[in-house]
Structures are given as C-alpha cells and as structure tokens.
PDB file of C-alpha atoms in Angstrom:
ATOM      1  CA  UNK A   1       4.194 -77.741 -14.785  1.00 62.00           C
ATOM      2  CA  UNK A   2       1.783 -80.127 -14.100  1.00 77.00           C
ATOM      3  CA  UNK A   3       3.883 -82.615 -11.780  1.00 94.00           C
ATOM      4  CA  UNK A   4       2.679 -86.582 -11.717  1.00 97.00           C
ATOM      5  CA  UNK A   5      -0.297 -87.235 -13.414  1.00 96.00           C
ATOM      6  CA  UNK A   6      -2.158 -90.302 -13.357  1.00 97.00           C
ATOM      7  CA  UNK A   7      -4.915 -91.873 -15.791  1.00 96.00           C
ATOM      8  CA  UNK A   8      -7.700 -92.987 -15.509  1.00 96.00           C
ATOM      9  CA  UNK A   9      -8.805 -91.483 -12.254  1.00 95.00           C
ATOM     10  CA  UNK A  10     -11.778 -93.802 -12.051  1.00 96.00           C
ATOM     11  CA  UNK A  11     -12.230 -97.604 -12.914  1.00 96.00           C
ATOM     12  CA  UNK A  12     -14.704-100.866 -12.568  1.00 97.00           C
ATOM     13  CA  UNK A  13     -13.389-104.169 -13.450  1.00 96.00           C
ATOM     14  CA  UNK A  14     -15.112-107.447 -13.222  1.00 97.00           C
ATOM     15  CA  UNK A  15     -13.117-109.906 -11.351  1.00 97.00           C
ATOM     16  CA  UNK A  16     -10.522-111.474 -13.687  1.00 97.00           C
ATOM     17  CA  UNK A  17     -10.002-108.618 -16.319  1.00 97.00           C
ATOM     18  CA  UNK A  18      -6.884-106.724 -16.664  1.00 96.00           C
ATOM     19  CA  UNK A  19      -5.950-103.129 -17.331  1.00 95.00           C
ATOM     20  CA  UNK A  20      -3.396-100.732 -16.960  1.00 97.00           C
ATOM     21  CA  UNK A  21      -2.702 -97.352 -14.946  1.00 97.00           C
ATOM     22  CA  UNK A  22      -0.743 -94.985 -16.318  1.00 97.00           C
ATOM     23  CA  UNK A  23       2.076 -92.360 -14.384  1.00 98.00           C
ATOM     24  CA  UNK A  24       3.629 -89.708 -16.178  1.00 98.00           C
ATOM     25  CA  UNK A  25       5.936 -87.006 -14.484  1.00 98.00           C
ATOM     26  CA  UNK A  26       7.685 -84.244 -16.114  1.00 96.00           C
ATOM     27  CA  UNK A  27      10.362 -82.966 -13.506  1.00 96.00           C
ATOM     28  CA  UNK A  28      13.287 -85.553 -14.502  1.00 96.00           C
ATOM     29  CA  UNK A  29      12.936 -87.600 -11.670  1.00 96.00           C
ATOM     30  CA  UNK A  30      14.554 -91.042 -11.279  1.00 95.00           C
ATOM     31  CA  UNK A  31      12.837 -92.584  -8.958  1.00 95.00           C
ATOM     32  CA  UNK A  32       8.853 -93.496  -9.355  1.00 96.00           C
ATOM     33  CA  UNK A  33       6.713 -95.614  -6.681  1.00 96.00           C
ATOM     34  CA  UNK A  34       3.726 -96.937  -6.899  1.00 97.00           C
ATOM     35  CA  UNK A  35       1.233 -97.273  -4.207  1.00 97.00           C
ATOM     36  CA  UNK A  36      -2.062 -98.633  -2.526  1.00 96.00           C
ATOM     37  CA  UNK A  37      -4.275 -96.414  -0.108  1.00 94.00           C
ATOM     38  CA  UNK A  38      -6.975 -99.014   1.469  1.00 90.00           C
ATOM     39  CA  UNK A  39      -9.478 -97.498   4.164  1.00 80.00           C
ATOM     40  CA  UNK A  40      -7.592 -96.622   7.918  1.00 72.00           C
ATOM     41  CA  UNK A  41      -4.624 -97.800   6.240  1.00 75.00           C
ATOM     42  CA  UNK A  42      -1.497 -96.011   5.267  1.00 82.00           C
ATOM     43  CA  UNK A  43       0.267 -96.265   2.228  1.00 92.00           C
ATOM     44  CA  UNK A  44       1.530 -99.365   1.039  1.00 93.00           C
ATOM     45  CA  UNK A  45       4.692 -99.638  -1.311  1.00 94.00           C
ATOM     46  CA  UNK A  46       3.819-102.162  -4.297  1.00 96.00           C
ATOM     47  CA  UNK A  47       6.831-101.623  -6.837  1.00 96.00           C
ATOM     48  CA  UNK A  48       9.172 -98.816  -7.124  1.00 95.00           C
ATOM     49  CA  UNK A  49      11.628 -97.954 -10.097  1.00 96.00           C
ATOM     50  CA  UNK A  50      15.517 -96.308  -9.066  1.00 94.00           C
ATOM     51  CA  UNK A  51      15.923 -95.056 -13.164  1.00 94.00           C
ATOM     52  CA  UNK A  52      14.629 -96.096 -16.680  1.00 95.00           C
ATOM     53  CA  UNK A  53      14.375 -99.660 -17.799  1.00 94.00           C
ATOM     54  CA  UNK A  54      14.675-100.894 -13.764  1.00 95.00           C
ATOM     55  CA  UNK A  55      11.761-102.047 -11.364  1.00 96.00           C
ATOM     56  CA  UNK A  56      11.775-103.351  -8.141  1.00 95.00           C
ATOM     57  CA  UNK A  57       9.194-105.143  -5.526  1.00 95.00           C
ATOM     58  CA  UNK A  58       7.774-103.129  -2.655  1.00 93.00           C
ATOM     59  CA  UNK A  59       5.830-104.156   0.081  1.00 91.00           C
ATOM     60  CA  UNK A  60       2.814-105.901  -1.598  1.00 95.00           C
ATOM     61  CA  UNK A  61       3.761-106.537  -4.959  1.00 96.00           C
ATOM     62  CA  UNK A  62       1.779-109.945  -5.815  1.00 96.00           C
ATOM     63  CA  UNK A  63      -1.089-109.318  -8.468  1.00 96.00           C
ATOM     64  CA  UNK A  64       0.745-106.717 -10.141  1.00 98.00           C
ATOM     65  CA  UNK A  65       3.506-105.764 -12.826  1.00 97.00           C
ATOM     66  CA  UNK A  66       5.389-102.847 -13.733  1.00 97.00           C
ATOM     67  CA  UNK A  67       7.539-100.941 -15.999  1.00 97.00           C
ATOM     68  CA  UNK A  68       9.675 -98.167 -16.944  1.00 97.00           C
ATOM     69  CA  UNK A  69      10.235 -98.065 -20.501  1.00 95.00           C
ATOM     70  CA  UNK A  70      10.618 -94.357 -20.416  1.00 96.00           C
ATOM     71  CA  UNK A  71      11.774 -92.681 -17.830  1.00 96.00           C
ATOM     72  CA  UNK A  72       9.212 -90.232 -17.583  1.00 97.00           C
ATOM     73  CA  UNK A  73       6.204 -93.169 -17.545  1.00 97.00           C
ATOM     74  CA  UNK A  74       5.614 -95.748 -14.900  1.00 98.00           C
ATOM     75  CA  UNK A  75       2.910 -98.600 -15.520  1.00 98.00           C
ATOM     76  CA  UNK A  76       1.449-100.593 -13.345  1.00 98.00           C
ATOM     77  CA  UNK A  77      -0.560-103.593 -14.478  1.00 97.00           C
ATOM     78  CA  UNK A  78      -3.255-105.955 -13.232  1.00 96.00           C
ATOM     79  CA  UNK A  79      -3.147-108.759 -15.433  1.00 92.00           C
ATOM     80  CA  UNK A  80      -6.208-110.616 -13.192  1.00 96.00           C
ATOM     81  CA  UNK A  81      -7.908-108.492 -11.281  1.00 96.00           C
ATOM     82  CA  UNK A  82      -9.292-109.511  -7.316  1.00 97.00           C
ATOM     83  CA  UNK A  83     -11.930-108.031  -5.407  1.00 97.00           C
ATOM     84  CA  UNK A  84      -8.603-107.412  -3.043  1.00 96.00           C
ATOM     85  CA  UNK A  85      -6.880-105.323  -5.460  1.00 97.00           C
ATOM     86  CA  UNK A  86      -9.656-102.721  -4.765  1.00 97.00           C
ATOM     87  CA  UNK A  87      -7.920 -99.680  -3.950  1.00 97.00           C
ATOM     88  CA  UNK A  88      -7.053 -96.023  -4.795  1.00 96.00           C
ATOM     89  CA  UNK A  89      -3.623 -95.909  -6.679  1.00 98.00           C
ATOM     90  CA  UNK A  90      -1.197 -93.246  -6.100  1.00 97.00           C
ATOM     91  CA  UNK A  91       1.994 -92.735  -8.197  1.00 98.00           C
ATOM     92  CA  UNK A  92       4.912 -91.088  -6.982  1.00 97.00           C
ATOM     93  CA  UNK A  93       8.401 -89.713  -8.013  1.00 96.00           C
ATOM     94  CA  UNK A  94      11.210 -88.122  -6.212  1.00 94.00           C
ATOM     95  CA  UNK A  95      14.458 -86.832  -7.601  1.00 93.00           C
ATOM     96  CA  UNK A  96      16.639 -89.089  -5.787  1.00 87.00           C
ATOM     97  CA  UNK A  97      16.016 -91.905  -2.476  1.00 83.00           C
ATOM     98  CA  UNK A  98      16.148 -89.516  -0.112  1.00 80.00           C
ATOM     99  CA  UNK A  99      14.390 -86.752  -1.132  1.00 85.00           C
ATOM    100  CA  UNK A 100      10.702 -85.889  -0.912  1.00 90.00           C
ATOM    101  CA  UNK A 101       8.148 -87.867  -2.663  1.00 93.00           C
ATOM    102  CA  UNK A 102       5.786 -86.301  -4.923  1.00 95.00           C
ATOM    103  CA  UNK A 103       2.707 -87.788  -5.769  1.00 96.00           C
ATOM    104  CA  UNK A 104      -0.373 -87.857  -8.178  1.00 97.00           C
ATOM    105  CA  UNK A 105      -4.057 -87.308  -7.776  1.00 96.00           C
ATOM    106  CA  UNK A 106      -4.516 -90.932  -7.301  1.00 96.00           C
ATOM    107  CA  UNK A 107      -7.025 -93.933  -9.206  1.00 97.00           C
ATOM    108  CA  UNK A 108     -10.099 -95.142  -7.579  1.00 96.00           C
ATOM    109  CA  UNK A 109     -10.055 -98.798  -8.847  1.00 97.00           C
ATOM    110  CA  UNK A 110     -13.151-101.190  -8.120  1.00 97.00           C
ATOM    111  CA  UNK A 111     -12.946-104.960  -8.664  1.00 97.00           C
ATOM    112  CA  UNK A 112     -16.432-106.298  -8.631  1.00 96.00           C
TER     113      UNK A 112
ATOM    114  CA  UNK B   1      10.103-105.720  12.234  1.00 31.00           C
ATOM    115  CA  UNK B   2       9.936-101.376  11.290  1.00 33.00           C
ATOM    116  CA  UNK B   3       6.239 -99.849  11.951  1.00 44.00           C
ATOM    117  CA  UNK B   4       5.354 -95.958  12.207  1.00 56.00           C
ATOM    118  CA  UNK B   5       2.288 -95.360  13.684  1.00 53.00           C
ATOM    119  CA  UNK B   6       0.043 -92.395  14.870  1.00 45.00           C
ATOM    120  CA  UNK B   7      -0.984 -91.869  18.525  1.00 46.00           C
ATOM    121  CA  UNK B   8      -4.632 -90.779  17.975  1.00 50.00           C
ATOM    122  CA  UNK B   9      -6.368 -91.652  14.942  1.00 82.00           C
ATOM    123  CA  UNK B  10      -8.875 -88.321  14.946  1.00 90.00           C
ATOM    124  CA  UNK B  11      -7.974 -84.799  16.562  1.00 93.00           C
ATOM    125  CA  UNK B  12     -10.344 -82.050  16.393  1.00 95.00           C
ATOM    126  CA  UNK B  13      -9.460 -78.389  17.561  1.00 96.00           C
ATOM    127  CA  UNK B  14     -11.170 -75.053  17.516  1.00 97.00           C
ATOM    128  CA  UNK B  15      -9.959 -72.488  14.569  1.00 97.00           C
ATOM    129  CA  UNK B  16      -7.311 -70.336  15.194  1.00 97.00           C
ATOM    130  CA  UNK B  17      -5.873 -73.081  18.122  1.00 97.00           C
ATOM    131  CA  UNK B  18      -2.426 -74.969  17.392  1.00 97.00           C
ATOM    132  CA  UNK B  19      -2.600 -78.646  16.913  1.00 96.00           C
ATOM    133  CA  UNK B  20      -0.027 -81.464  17.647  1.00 96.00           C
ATOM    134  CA  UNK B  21      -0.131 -84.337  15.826  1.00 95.00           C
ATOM    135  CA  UNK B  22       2.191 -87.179  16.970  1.00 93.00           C
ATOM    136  CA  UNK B  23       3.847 -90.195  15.283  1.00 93.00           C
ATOM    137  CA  UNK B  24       5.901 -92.512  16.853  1.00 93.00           C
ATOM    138  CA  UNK B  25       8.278 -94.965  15.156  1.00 92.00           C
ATOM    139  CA  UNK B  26      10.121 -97.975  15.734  1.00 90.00           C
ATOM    140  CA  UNK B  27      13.355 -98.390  13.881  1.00 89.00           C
ATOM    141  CA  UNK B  28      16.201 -96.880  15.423  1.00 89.00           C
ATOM    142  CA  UNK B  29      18.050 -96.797  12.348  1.00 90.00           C
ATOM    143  CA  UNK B  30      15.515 -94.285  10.707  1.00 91.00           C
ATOM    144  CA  UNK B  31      17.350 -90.864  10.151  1.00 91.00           C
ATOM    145  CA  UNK B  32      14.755 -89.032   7.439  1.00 93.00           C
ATOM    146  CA  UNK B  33      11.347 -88.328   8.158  1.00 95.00           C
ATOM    147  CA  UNK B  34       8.447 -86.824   6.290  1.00 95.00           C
ATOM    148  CA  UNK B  35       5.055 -85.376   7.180  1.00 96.00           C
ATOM    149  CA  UNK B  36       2.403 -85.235   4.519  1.00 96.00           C
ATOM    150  CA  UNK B  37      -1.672 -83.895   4.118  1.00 96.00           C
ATOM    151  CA  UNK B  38      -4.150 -85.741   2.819  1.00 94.00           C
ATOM    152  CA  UNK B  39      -7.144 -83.880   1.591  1.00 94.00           C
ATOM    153  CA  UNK B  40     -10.057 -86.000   0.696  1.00 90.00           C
ATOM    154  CA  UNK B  41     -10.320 -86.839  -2.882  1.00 88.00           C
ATOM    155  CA  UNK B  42      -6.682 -85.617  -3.337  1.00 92.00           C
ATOM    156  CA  UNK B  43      -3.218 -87.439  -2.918  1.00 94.00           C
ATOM    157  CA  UNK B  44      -0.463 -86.364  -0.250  1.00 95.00           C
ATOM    158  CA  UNK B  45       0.908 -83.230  -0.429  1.00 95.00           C
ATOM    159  CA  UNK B  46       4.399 -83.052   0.967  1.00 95.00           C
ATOM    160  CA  UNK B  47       4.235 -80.200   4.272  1.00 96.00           C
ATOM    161  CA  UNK B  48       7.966 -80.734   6.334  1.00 97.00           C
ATOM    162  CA  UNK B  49      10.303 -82.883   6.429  1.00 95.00           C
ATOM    163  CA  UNK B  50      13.502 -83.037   8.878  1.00 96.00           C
ATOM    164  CA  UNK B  51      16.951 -85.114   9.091  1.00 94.00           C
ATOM    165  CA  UNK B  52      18.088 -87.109  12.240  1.00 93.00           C
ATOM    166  CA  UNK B  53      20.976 -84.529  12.613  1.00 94.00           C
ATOM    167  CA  UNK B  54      18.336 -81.789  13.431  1.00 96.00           C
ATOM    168  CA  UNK B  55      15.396 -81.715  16.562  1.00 96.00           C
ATOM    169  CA  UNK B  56      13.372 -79.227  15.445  1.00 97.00           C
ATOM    170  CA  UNK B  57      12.542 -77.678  11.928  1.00 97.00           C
ATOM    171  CA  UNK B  58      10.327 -74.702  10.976  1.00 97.00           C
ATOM    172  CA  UNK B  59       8.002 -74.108   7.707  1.00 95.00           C
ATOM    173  CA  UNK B  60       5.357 -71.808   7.024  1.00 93.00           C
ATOM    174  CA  UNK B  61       3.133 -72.022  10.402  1.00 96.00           C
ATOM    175  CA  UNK B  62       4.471 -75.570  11.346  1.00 98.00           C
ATOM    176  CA  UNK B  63       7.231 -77.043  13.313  1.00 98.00           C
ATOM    177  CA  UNK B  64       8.071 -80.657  13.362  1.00 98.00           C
ATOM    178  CA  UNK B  65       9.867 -81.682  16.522  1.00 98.00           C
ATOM    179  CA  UNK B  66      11.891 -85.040  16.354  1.00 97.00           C
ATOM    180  CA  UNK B  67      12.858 -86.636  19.686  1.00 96.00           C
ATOM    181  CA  UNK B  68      15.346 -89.639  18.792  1.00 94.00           C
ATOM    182  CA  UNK B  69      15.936 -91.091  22.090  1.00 94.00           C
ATOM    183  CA  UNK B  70      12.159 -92.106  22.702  1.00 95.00           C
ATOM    184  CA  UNK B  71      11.615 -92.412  18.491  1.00 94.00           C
ATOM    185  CA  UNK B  72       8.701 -89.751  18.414  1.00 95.00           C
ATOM    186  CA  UNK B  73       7.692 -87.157  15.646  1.00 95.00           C
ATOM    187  CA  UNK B  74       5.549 -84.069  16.299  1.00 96.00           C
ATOM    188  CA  UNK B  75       4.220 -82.025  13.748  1.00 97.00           C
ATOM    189  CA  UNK B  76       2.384 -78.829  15.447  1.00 98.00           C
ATOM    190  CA  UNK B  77       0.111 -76.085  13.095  1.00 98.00           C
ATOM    191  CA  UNK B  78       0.050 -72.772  14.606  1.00 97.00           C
ATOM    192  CA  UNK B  79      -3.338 -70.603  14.152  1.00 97.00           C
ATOM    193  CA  UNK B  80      -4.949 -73.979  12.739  1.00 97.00           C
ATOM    194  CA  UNK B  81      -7.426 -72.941  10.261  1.00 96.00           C
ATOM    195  CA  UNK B  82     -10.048 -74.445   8.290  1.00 96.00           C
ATOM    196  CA  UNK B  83      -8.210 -75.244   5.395  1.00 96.00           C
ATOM    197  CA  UNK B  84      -5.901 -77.880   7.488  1.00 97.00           C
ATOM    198  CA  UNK B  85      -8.559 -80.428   7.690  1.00 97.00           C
ATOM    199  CA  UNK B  86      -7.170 -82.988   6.079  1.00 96.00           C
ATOM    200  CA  UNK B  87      -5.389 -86.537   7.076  1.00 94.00           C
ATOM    201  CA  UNK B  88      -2.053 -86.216   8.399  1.00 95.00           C
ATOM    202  CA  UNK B  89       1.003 -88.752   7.600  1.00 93.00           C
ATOM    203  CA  UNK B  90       4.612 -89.371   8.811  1.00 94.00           C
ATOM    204  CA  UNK B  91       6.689 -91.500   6.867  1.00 93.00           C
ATOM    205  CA  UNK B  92      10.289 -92.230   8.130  1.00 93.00           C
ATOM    206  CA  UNK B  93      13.420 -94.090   6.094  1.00 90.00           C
ATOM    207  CA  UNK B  94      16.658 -95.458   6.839  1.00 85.00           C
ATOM    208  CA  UNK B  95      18.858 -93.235   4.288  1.00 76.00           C
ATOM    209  CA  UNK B  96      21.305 -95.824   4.315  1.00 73.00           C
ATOM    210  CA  UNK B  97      18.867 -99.058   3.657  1.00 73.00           C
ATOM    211  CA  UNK B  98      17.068-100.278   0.419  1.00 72.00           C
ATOM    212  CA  UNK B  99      13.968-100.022   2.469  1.00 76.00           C
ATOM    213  CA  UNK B 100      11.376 -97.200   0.879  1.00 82.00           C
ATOM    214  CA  UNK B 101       9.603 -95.098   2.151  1.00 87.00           C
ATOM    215  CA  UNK B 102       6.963 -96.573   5.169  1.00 88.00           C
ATOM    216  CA  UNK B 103       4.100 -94.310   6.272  1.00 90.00           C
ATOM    217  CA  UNK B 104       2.104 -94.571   8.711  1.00 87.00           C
ATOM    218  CA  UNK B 105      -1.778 -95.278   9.156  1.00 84.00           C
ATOM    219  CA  UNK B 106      -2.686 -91.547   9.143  1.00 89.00           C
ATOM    220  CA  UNK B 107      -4.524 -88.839  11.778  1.00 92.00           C
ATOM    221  CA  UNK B 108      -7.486 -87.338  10.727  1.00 92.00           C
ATOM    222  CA  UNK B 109      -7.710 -83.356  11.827  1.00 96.00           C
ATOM    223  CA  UNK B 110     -10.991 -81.718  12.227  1.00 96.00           C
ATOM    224  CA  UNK B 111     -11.355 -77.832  12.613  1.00 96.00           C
ATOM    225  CA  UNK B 112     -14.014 -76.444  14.138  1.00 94.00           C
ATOM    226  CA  UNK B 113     -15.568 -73.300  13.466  1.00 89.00           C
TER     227      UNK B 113
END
C-alpha cells in the first residue's frame, strides 16, 4: 500500500517555464490538498479538492492551477514559474474534512 | 484573523527524558486538532490527534493535553528517544467551517545522547 506518492521529488526551473507535479493516492480518499513548506514556516494550503472533477483555492493559490480529473490524481501546475514559487511541495489526502491528513514524501522545486 | 503558533521554536532534552511541546491557538471556534512529525527529508507523519469534547488523549508513549479555556495544545513524549528528533506541528480546524486545515510554524526537538 504505498499511500500518496508524489513525482518528481526533485526539480530546477528557469524563471518563466512551467511544469507539472504529480499526486497519486490509492486509499479512496476524497479529499486531496496541496501544499507549500518554505524555511521556519509552516504549511501553507494552496488548493484543495472535496471529490473528483472539483478544486478549490487555499491559502496562497496565485501562480498555480489544479485538477482532479481522476479521483485518485491531483495536479498541480506552474504555468510561469517565480523565484517565489521555490518551495518543497507536499500532497495530501484524507478520507473525509475532518479526518487526518495523510501526506506524501514531498517535491523540492527550485526556480532559478 | 485564526493563527496557531508554537511557544519555542527549538527544544532539546536528554534521552530517555519526557518532552512537552506546546502550541497555542487563537480561534475559539477550533474543535479538531492534530499533531504531526517532521523528519528531515520526509513529509509529516500524522502522531495524535484529539476532539474539543475530550482534554486529554493517549497514543503509544504520547499524550496530547488540550486546555480550551486558555486555547493551548500540549503534546508530551514519554522516555524521548533518539528517533523523535524531528519537527513537531499542530494544526487545528473548525469542523464546522470551510476553513482547512492551518498548521502552525513548527518546533524543532533535539535528543541528546
């Protein structure tokens, strides 16, 4: 049962490109999150998804779309990538709102 | 507007000691809250987590102790042993908002041999 897993683990973008990060759980769950760890900081809510085929905006969503085409898979994309939007990326699903979050290995993203 | 924060930023404590770590909150309407560890390189790991209707809940050598009426968490480690270093979160929610999930800024815990 491998949980939420997340891909790439690792990337370097110049400033402007765009890419994609990929979350894929296999335990059913409905809800997925996606969000930004920056240094001393806690976790920061960008978008969120309550089932397949719905997003919604967290807490800092500008710079960055999502989607849930399938409700196993949760996208996040950076169609213009800032020097800000350097990060590490964690994905995250829980089986309902109120119940515990689980979350991925993260994505160490550089924007140079 | 809703912040959870940490009282200490770094704790340290000798192996085989219990350690406290404290989070204090600010929203009065938070009634779930969540206590996660952070190794390095790894993403949170989900350790306790307690309702408003409850003050105290036990795991596997922790206890989280929720005190409503001055809006402070506790988690304490008993026999605190090397592999507990780590970064420490609470995260609290309103279970009957739209509001997610907020953590706060983290403590770091340091065991020493």
């Amino acid at each position: 049962n491998a949980g939420v897993t997340q891909t790439p683990k690792f990337r370097v973008l110049k400033t402007g490109q765009s890419m994609t990060l990929l979350c894929a759980q296999d335990m059913n769950h409905e809800y997925m999150y996606w969000y930004r760890q920056d240094p001393g900081m806690g976790l920061r809510l960008i978008h969120y998804s309550v089932g397949e085929g719905t997003t919604a905006k967290g807490e800092v969503p500008d710079g960055y779309n999502v989607s849930r085409l399938k409700k196993q898979n949760f996208l996040l994309g950076l169609e213009s990538a800032a020097p800000s939007q350097t990060s590490v990326y964690f994905c995250a699903s829980s089986r309902t709102r109120t119940e515990k979050l689980f979350f991925g290995s993260g994505t160490q993203l550089s924007v140079l | 507007g809703e912040s959870v924060g940490l009282h200490l930023p770094t704790l340290s404590v000798q192996e085989g000691d219990n350690s406290i770590i404290n989070c204090a909150y600010s929203n009065s309407a938070s009634d779930y809250f969540i206590w996660y560890k952070q190794e390095s390189g790894k993403g949170p790991q989900f350790i306790i987590d307690i309702r408003s209707n409850m003050d105290k809940r036990q795991g596997q050598r922790v206890t989280v102790l929720l005190n409503k009426t001055v809006k402070h968490l506790s988690l304490q480690i008993a026999a605190t042993q090397p592999g507990d270093s780590a970064v420490y979160f609470c995260a609290e929610k309103a279970e009957g908002s739209a509001r997610q999930l907020t953590f706060g800024s983290g403590t770091q815990l340091t065991v020493l041999p």
